[in-house]
Short mmCIF file of C-alpha atoms in Angstrom, two decimals:
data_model
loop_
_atom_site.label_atom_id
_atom_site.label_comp_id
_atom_site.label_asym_id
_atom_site.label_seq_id
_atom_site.Cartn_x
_atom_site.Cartn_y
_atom_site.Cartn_z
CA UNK A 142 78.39 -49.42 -21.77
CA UNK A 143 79.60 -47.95 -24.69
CA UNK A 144 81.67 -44.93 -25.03
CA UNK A 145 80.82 -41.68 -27.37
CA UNK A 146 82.03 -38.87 -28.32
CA UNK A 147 83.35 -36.45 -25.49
CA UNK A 148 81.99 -32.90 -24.68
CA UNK A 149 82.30 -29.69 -23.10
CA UNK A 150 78.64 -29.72 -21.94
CA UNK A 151 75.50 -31.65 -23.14
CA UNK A 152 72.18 -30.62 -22.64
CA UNK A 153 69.14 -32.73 -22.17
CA UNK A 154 66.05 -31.68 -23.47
CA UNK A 155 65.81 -29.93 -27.11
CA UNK A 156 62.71 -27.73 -25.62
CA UNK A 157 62.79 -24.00 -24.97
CA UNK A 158 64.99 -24.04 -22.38
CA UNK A 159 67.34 -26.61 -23.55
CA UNK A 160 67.21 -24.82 -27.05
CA UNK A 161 68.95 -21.49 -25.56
CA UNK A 162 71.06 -23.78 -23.05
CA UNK A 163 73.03 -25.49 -26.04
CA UNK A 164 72.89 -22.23 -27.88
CA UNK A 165 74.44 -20.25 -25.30
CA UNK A 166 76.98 -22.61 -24.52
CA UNK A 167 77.87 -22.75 -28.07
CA UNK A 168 78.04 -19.15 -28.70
CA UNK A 169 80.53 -19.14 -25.87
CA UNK A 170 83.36 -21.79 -27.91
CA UNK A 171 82.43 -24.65 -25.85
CA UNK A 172 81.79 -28.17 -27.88
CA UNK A 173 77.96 -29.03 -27.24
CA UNK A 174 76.02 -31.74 -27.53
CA UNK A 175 72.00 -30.96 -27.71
CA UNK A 176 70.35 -34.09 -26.61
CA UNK A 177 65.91 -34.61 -27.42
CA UNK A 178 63.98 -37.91 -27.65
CA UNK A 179 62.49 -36.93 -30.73
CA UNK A 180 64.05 -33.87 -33.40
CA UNK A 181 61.35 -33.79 -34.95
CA UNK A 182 59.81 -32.06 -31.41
CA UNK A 183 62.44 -28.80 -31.05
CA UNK A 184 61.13 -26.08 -29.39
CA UNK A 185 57.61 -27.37 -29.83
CA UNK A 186 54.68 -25.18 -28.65
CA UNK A 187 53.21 -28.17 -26.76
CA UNK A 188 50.37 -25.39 -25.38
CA UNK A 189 49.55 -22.45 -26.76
CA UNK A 190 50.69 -20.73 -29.99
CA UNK A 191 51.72 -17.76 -29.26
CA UNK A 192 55.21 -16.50 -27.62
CA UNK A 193 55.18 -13.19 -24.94
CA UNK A 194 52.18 -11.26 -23.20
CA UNK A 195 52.00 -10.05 -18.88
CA UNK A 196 56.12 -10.48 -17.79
CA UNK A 197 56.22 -12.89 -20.22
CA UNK A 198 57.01 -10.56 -23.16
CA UNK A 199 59.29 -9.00 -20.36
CA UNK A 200 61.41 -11.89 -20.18
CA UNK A 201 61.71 -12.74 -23.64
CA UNK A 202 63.17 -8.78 -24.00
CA UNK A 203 65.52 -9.69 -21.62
CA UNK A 204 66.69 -13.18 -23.33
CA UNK A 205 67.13 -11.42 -26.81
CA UNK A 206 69.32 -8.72 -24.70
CA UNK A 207 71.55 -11.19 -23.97
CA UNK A 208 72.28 -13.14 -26.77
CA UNK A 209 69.34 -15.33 -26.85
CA UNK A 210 67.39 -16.67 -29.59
CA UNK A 211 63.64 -16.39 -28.41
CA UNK A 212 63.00 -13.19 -29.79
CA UNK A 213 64.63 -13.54 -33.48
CA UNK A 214 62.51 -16.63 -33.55
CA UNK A 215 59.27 -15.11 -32.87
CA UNK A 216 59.63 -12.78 -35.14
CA UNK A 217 60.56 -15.12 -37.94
CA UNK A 218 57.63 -17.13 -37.45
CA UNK A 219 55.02 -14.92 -36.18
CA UNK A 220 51.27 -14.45 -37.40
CA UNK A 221 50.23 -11.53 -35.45
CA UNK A 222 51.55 -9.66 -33.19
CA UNK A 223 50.40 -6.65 -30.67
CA UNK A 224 50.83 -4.57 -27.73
CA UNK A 225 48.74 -5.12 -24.79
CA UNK A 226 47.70 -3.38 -21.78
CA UNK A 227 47.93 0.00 -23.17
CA UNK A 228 45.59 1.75 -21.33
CA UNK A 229 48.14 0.93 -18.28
CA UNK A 230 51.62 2.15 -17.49
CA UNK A 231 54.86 1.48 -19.43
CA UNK A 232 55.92 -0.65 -16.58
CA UNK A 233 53.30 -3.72 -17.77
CA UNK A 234 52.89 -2.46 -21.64
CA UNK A 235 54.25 -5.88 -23.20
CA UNK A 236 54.08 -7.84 -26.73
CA UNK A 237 52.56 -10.95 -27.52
CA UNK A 238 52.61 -12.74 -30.88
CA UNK A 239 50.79 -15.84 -32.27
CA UNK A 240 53.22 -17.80 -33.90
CA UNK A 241 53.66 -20.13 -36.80
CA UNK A 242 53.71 -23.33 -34.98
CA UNK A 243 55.59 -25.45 -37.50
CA UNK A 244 57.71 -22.31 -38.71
CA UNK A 245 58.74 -21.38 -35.15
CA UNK A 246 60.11 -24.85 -34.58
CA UNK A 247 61.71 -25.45 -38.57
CA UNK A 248 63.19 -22.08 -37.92
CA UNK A 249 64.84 -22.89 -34.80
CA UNK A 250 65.64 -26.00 -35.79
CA UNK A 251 67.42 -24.09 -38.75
CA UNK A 252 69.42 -21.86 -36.40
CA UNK A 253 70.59 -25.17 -34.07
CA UNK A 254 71.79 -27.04 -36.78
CA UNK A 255 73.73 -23.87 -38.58
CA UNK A 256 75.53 -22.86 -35.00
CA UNK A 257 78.99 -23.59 -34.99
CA UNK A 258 80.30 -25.87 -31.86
CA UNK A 259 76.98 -27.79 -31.28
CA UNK A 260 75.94 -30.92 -32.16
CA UNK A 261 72.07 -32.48 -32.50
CA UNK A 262 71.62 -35.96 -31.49
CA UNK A 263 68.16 -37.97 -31.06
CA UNK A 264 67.97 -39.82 -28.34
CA UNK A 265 66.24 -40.27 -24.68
CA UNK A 266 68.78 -39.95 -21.63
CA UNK A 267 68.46 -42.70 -19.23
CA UNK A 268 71.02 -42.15 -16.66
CA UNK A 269 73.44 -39.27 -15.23
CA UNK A 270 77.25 -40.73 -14.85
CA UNK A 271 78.78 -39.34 -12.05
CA UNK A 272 82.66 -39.37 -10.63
CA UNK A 273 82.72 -38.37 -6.15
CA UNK A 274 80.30 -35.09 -6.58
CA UNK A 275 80.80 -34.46 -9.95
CA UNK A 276 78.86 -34.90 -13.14
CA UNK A 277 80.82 -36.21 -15.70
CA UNK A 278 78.13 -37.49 -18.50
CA UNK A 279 75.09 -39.10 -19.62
CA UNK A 280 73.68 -42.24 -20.59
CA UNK A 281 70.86 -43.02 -23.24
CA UNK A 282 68.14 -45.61 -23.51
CA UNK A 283 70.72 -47.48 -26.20
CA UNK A 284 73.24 -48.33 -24.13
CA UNK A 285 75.69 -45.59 -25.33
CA UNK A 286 76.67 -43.37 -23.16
CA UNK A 287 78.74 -39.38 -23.48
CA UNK A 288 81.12 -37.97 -21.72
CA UNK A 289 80.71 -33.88 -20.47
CA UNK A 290 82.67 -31.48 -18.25
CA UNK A 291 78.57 -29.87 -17.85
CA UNK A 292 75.37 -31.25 -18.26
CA UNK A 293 72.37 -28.99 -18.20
CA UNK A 294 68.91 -31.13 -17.72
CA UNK A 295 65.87 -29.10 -19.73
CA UNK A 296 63.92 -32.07 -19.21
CA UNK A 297 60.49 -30.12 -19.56
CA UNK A 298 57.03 -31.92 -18.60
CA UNK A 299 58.23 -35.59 -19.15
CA UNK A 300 60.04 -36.96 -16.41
CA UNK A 301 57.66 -39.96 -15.45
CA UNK A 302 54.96 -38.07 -17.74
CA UNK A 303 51.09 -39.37 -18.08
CA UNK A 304 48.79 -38.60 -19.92
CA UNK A 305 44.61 -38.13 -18.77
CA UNK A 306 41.76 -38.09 -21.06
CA UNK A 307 38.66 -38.82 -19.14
CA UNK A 308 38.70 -42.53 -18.08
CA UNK A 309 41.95 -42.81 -20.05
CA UNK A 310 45.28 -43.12 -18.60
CA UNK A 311 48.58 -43.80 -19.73
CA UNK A 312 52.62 -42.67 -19.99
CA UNK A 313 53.27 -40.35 -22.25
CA UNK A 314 54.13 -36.88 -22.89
CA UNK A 315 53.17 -33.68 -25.29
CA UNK A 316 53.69 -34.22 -28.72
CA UNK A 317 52.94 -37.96 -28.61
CA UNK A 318 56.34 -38.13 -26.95
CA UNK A 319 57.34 -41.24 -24.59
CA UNK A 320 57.77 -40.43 -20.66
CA UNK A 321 61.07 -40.08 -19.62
CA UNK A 322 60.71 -42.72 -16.37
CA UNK A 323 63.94 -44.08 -16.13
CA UNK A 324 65.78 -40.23 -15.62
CA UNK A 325 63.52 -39.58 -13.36
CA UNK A 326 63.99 -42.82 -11.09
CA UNK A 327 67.66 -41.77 -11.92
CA UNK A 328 67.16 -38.67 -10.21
CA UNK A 329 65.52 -40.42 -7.14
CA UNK A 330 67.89 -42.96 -6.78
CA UNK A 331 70.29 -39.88 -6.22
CA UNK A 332 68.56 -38.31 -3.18
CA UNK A 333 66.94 -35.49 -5.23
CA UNK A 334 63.93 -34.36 -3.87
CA UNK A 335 60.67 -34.26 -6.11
CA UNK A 336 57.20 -33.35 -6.72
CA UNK A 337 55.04 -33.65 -8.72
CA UNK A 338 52.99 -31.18 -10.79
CA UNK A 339 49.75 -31.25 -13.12
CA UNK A 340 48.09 -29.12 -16.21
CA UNK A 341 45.99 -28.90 -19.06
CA UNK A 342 45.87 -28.10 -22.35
CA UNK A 343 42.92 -27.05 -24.81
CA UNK A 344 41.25 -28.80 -27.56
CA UNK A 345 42.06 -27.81 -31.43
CA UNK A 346 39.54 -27.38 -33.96
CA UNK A 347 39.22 -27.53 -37.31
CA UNK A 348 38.92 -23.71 -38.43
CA UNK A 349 36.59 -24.16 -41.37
CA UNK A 350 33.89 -25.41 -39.59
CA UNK A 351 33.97 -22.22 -37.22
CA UNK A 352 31.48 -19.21 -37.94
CA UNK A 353 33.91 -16.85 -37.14
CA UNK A 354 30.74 -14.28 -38.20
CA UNK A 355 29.53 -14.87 -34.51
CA UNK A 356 33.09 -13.85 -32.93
CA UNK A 357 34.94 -10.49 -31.84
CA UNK A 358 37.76 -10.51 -34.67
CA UNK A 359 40.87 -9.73 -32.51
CA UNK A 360 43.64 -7.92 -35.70
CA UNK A 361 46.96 -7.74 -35.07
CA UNK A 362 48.87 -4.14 -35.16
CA UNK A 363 48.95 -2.09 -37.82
CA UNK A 364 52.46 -0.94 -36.92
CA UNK A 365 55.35 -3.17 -37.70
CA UNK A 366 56.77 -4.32 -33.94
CA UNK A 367 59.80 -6.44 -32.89
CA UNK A 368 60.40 -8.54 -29.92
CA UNK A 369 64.47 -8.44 -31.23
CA UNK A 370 66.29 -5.31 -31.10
CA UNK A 371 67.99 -6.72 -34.25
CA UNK A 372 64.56 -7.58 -36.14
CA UNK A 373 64.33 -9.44 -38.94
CA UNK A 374 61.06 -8.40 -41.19
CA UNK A 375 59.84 -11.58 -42.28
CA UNK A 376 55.86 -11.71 -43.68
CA UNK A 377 54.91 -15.20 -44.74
CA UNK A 378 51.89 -14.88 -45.90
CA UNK A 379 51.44 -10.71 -46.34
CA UNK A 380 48.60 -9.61 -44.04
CA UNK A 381 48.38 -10.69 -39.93
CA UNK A 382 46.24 -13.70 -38.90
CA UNK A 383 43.69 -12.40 -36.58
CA UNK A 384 42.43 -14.59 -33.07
CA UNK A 385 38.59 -14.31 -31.87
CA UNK A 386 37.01 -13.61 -28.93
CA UNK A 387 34.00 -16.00 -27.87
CA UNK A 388 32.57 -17.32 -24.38
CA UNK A 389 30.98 -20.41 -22.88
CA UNK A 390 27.34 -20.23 -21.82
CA UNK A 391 24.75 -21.82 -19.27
CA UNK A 392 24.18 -24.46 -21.38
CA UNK A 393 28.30 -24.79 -21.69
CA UNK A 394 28.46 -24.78 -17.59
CA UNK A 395 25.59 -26.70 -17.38
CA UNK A 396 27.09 -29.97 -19.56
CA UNK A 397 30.31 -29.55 -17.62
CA UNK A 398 28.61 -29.95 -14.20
CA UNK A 399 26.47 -33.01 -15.20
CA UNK A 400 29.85 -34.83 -16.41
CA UNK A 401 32.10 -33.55 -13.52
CA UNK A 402 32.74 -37.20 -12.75
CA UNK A 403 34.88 -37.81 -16.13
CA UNK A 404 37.20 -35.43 -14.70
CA UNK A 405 39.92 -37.43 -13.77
CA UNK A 406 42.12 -34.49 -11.90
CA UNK A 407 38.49 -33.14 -9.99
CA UNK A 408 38.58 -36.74 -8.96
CA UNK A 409 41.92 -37.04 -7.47
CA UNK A 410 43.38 -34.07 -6.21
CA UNK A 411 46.93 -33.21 -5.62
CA UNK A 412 46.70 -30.34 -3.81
CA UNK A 413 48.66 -27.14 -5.14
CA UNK A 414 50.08 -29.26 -8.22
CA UNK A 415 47.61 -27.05 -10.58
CA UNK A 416 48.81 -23.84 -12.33
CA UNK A 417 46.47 -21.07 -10.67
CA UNK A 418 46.40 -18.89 -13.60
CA UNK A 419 45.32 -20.97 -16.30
CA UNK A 420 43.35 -23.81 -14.88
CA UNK A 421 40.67 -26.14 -16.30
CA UNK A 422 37.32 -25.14 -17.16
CA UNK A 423 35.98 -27.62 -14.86
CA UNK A 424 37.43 -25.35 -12.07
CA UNK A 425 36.41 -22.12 -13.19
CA UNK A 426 32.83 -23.82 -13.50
CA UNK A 427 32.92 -24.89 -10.25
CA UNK A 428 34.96 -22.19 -8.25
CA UNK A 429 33.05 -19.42 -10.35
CA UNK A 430 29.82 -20.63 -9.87
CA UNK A 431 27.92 -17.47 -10.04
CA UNK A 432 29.40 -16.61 -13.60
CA UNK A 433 27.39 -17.20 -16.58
CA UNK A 434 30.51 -17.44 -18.71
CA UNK A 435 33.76 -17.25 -19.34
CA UNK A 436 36.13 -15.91 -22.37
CA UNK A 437 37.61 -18.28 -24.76
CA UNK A 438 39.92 -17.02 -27.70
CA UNK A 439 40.41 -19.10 -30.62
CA UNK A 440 44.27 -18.82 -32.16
CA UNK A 441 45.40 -19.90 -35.38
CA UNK A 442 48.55 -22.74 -35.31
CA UNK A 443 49.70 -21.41 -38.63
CA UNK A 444 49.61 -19.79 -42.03
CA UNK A 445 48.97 -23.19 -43.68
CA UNK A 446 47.26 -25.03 -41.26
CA UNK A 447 43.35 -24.43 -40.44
CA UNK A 448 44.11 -25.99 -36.70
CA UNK A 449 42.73 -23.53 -34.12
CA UNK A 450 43.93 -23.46 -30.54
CA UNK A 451 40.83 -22.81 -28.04
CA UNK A 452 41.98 -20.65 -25.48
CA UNK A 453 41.06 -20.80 -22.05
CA UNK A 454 39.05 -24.13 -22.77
CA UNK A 455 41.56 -25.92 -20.61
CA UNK A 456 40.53 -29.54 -19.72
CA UNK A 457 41.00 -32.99 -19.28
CA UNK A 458 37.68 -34.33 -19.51
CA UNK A 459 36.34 -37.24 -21.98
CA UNK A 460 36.90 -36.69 -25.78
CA UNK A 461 32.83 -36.83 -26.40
CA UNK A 462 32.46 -34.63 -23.73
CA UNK A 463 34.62 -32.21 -25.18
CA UNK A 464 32.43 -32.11 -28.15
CA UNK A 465 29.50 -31.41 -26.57
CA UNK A 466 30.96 -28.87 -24.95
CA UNK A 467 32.71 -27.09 -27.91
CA UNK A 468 29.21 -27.26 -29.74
CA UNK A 469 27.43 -25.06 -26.83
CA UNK A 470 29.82 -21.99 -27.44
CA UNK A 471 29.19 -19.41 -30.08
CA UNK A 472 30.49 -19.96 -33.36
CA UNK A 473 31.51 -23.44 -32.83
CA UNK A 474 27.70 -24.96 -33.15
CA UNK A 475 28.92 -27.28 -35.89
CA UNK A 476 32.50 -27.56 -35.11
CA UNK A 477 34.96 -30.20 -35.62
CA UNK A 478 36.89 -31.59 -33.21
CA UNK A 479 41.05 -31.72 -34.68
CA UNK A 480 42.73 -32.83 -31.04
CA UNK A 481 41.18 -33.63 -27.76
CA UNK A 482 42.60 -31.40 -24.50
CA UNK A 483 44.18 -33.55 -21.93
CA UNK A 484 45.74 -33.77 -18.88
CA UNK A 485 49.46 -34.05 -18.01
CA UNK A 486 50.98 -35.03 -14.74
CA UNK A 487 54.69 -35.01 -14.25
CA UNK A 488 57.71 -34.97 -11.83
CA UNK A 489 59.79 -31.78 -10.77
CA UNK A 490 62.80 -30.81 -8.81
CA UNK A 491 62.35 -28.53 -5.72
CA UNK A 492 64.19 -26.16 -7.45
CA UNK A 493 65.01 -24.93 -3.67
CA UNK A 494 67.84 -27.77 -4.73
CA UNK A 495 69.81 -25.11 -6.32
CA UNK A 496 72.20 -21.99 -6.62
CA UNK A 497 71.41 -19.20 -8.34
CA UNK A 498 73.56 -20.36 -11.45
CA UNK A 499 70.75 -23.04 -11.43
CA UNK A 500 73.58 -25.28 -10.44
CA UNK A 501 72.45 -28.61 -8.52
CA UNK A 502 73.91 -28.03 -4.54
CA UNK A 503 76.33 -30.89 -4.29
CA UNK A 504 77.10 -31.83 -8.12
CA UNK A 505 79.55 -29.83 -9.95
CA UNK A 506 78.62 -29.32 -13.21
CA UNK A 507 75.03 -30.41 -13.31
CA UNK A 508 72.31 -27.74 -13.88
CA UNK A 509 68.98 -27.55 -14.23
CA UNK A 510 66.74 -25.24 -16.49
CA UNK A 511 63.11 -25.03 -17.49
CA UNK A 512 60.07 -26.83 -16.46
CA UNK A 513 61.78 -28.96 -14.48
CA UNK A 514 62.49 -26.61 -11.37
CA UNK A 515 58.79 -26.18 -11.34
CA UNK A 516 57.66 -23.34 -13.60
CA UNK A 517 55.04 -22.99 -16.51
CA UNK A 518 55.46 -21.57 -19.59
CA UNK A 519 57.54 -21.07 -22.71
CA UNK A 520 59.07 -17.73 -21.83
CA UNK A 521 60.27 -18.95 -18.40
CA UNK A 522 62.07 -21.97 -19.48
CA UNK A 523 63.68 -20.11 -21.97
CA UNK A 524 65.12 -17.85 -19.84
CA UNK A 525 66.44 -20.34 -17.24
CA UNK A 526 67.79 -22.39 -20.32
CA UNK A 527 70.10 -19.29 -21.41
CA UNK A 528 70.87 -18.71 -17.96
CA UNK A 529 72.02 -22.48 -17.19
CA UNK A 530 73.80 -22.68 -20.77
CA UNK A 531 76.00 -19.20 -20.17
CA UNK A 532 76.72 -20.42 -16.72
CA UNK A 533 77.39 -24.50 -17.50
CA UNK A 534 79.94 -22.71 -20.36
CA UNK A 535 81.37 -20.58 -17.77
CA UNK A 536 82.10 -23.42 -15.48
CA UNK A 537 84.04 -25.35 -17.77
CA UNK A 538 86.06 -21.79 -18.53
CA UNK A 539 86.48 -21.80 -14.90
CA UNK A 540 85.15 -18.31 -14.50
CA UNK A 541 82.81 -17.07 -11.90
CA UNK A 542 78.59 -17.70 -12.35
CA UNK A 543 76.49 -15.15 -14.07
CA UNK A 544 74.03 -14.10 -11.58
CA UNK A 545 71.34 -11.28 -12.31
CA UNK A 546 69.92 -9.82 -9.22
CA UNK A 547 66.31 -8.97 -9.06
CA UNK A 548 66.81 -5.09 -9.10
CA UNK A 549 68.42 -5.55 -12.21
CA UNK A 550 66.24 -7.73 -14.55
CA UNK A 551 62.82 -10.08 -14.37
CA UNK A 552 65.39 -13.10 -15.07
CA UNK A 553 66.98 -12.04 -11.96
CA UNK A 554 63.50 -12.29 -10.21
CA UNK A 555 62.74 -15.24 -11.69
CA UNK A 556 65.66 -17.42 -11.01
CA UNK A 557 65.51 -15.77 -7.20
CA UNK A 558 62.04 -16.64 -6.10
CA UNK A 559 62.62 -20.08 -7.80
CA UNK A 560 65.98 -20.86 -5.84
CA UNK A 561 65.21 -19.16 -2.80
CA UNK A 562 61.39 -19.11 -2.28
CA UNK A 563 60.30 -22.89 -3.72
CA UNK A 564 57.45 -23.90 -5.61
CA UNK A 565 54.04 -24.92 -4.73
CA UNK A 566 52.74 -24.69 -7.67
CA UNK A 567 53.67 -24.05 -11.04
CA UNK A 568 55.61 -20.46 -11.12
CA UNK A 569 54.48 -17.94 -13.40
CA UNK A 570 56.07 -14.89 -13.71
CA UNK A 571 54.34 -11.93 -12.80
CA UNK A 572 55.17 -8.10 -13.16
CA UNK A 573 53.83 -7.96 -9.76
CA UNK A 574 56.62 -9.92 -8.67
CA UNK A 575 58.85 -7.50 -9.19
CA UNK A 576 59.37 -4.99 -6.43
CA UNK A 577 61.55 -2.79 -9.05
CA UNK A 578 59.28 -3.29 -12.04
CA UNK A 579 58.92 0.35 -12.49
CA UNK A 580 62.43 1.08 -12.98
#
């Protein structure tokens, strides 16, 4: 094994999460080492395009409040944003923005490498190193391995990832990424405890073969708005990018029904490992039987890109069947087909496993952030990542944890039900979830 440079804390996983880990613990003096199997994959938006919306936008509020970096970014690489719900209280009145896709990750990609104290390395971590009950390092695929008072895992949806696409099977992650097997055996081998989670994601399609004529055109605000409270006007390409509302029909239901058994996750359950509030069309078919249809919005992935993200169209069914099905839906009669919507299955922590620094029970100096301890969702792993990073820093400082209680902010809910409820599904954050939401 060979020796590299040491650190005060490394974090694994260049995602959102590990993006405002290595931040944070940068920010706070501490010599970091950002860790991601590919660079050219930082802070991807593996999903959806778009940053914020119902506790979501809360969240990312919160992270900007303290330092963080989610905010700033959004609004340097948004293409619309708005305020929604406001026909309802202040207490759920939130932002969403569709962002730049490319631009959101360049631009944070800009801000990592420009941050004093932290380093960007490529490569896939194979192996904790550990001295008694304390982390003391990481090892990667290579051989070479570094040395950390902290490490922070923001391993995201690849530990042991695969891939489903109708009869097609195989390991991989988002992003054409590999699966990160060998951590996650690592992780086993230790006596963690592990599930094991699934999702979707839409199809893309080729915007100029959409008759966007036969859509609800869905503008972005006319007033300028900010997730930062230090904002950054930025207007790439002058006016907003606006999203459009369409909806399946009988004929969409009635395609998915006949070709239920190309379904791979319909086939083989795993009970409570699907996300409840955004699952596959197949289910919503099925469970929703009586409905005639359902909404779908389509969301531009950029300024300079004619890639549009189907929203709602969540699946994991054959690639031809996909077609057929896009072809059945207003507007998209003659549409091309830019990337199939798959499947992803993928390992988790029971994030139970924890303390409410996110610290692993047992392991000084290891913490854990992001998708990972079982959530969903951009916004979420962000906001464990800053929490892990500030907390992995202070650590090393040998000062006490940072610990927001639930009264005080939704990170403080967030990080509580996680550590103290469990998972059995993939968490969400909710404003409901918050008993003090309107204070």
């Amino acid at each position: 094994m060979t020796q590299g440079q040491e650190y005060d804390v490394i974090v694994v996983g260049a995602g959102h999460a590990g993006c405002e880990a290595a931040l944070a613990s940068a920010r706070m003096g501490l010599a970091t080492l950002l860790l991601s199997m590919n660079l050219e994959n930082i802070a991807q938006l593996a999903c959806n395009p778009a940053i914020g919306g119902p506790a979501k936008g809360h969240l990312v509020r919160e992270i900007d409040a303290l330092g963080g970096e989610m905010g700033r970014n959004t609004d340097r690489s948004r293409l619309q944003i708005r305020v929604l719900n406001t026909a309802k209280g202040p207490a759920v009145r939130v932002l969403r923005a569709q962002v730049d896709r490319h631009r959101y990750q360049w631009e944070m990609r800009k801000v990592l490498e420009s941050q004093e104290n932290l380093d960007l390395r490529q490569g896939m971590v194979a192996s904790l190193l550990l001295e008694g009950q304390a982390v003391v390092g990481v090892r990667v695929k290579t051989g070479l391995s570094f040395r950390a008072k902290a490490v922070v895992l923001a391993t995201g949806v690849y530990l042991n990832a695969e891939i489903y696409l109708g009869e097609v099977k195989y390991a991989g992650g988002p992003g054409g990424q590999l699966s990160a097997g060998e951590l996650s055996q690592c992780l086993q081998d230790l006596g963690f405890e592990m599930g094991r989670f699934r999702t979707t994601s839409p199809p893309r399609v080729a915007g100029d073969t959409v008759d966007f004529s036969r859509m609800v055109e869905q503008p972005g605000s006319s007033e300028p708005l900010y997730f930062s409270l230090e904002p950054v006007p930025f207007e790439p390409g002058g006016e907003q990018l606006s999203c459009y509302l369409t909806h399946t029909t009988e004929e969409t239901h009635r395609i998915i029904r006949e070709n239920l058994d190309r379904s791979p996750f319909r086939l083989q359950p795993l009970l409570g490992a699907e996300p409840r509030y955004c699952p596959s069309i197949e289910d919503k078919v099925v469970r929703f039987a009586d409905r005639t249809s359902h909404q779908l919005f389509l969301e531009p992935e950029g300024w300079e890109t004619k890639e549009y993200y189907v929203m709602g169209l969540f699946t994991s069914m054959a690639e031809d069947v996909q077609l057929e099905i896009l072809r059945t839906i207003p507007g998209l009669e003659r549409v091309g087909l830019v990337r199939p919507g798959y499947g992803i299955e993928y390992d988790y922590l029971y994030p139970t496993q924890l303390e409410l620094s996110l610290r692993v029970k047992g392991i000084a100096g290891l913490y854990c952030a992001g998708q990972i301890n079982g959530t969903s969702g951009y916004e979420e792993a962000a906001a464990q990542g800053l929490m892990a990073g500030i907390n992995a820093g202070l650590y090393v400082q040998g000062r006490e944890p940072f610990i927001l209680d639930r009264s005080q902010a939704y990170i403080g809910v967030l990080v509580d039900d996680l550590v103290l409820k469990g998972v059995a599904e993939p968490y969400r954050m909710l404003t409901s979830r918050a008993e003090y939401r309107l204070l």
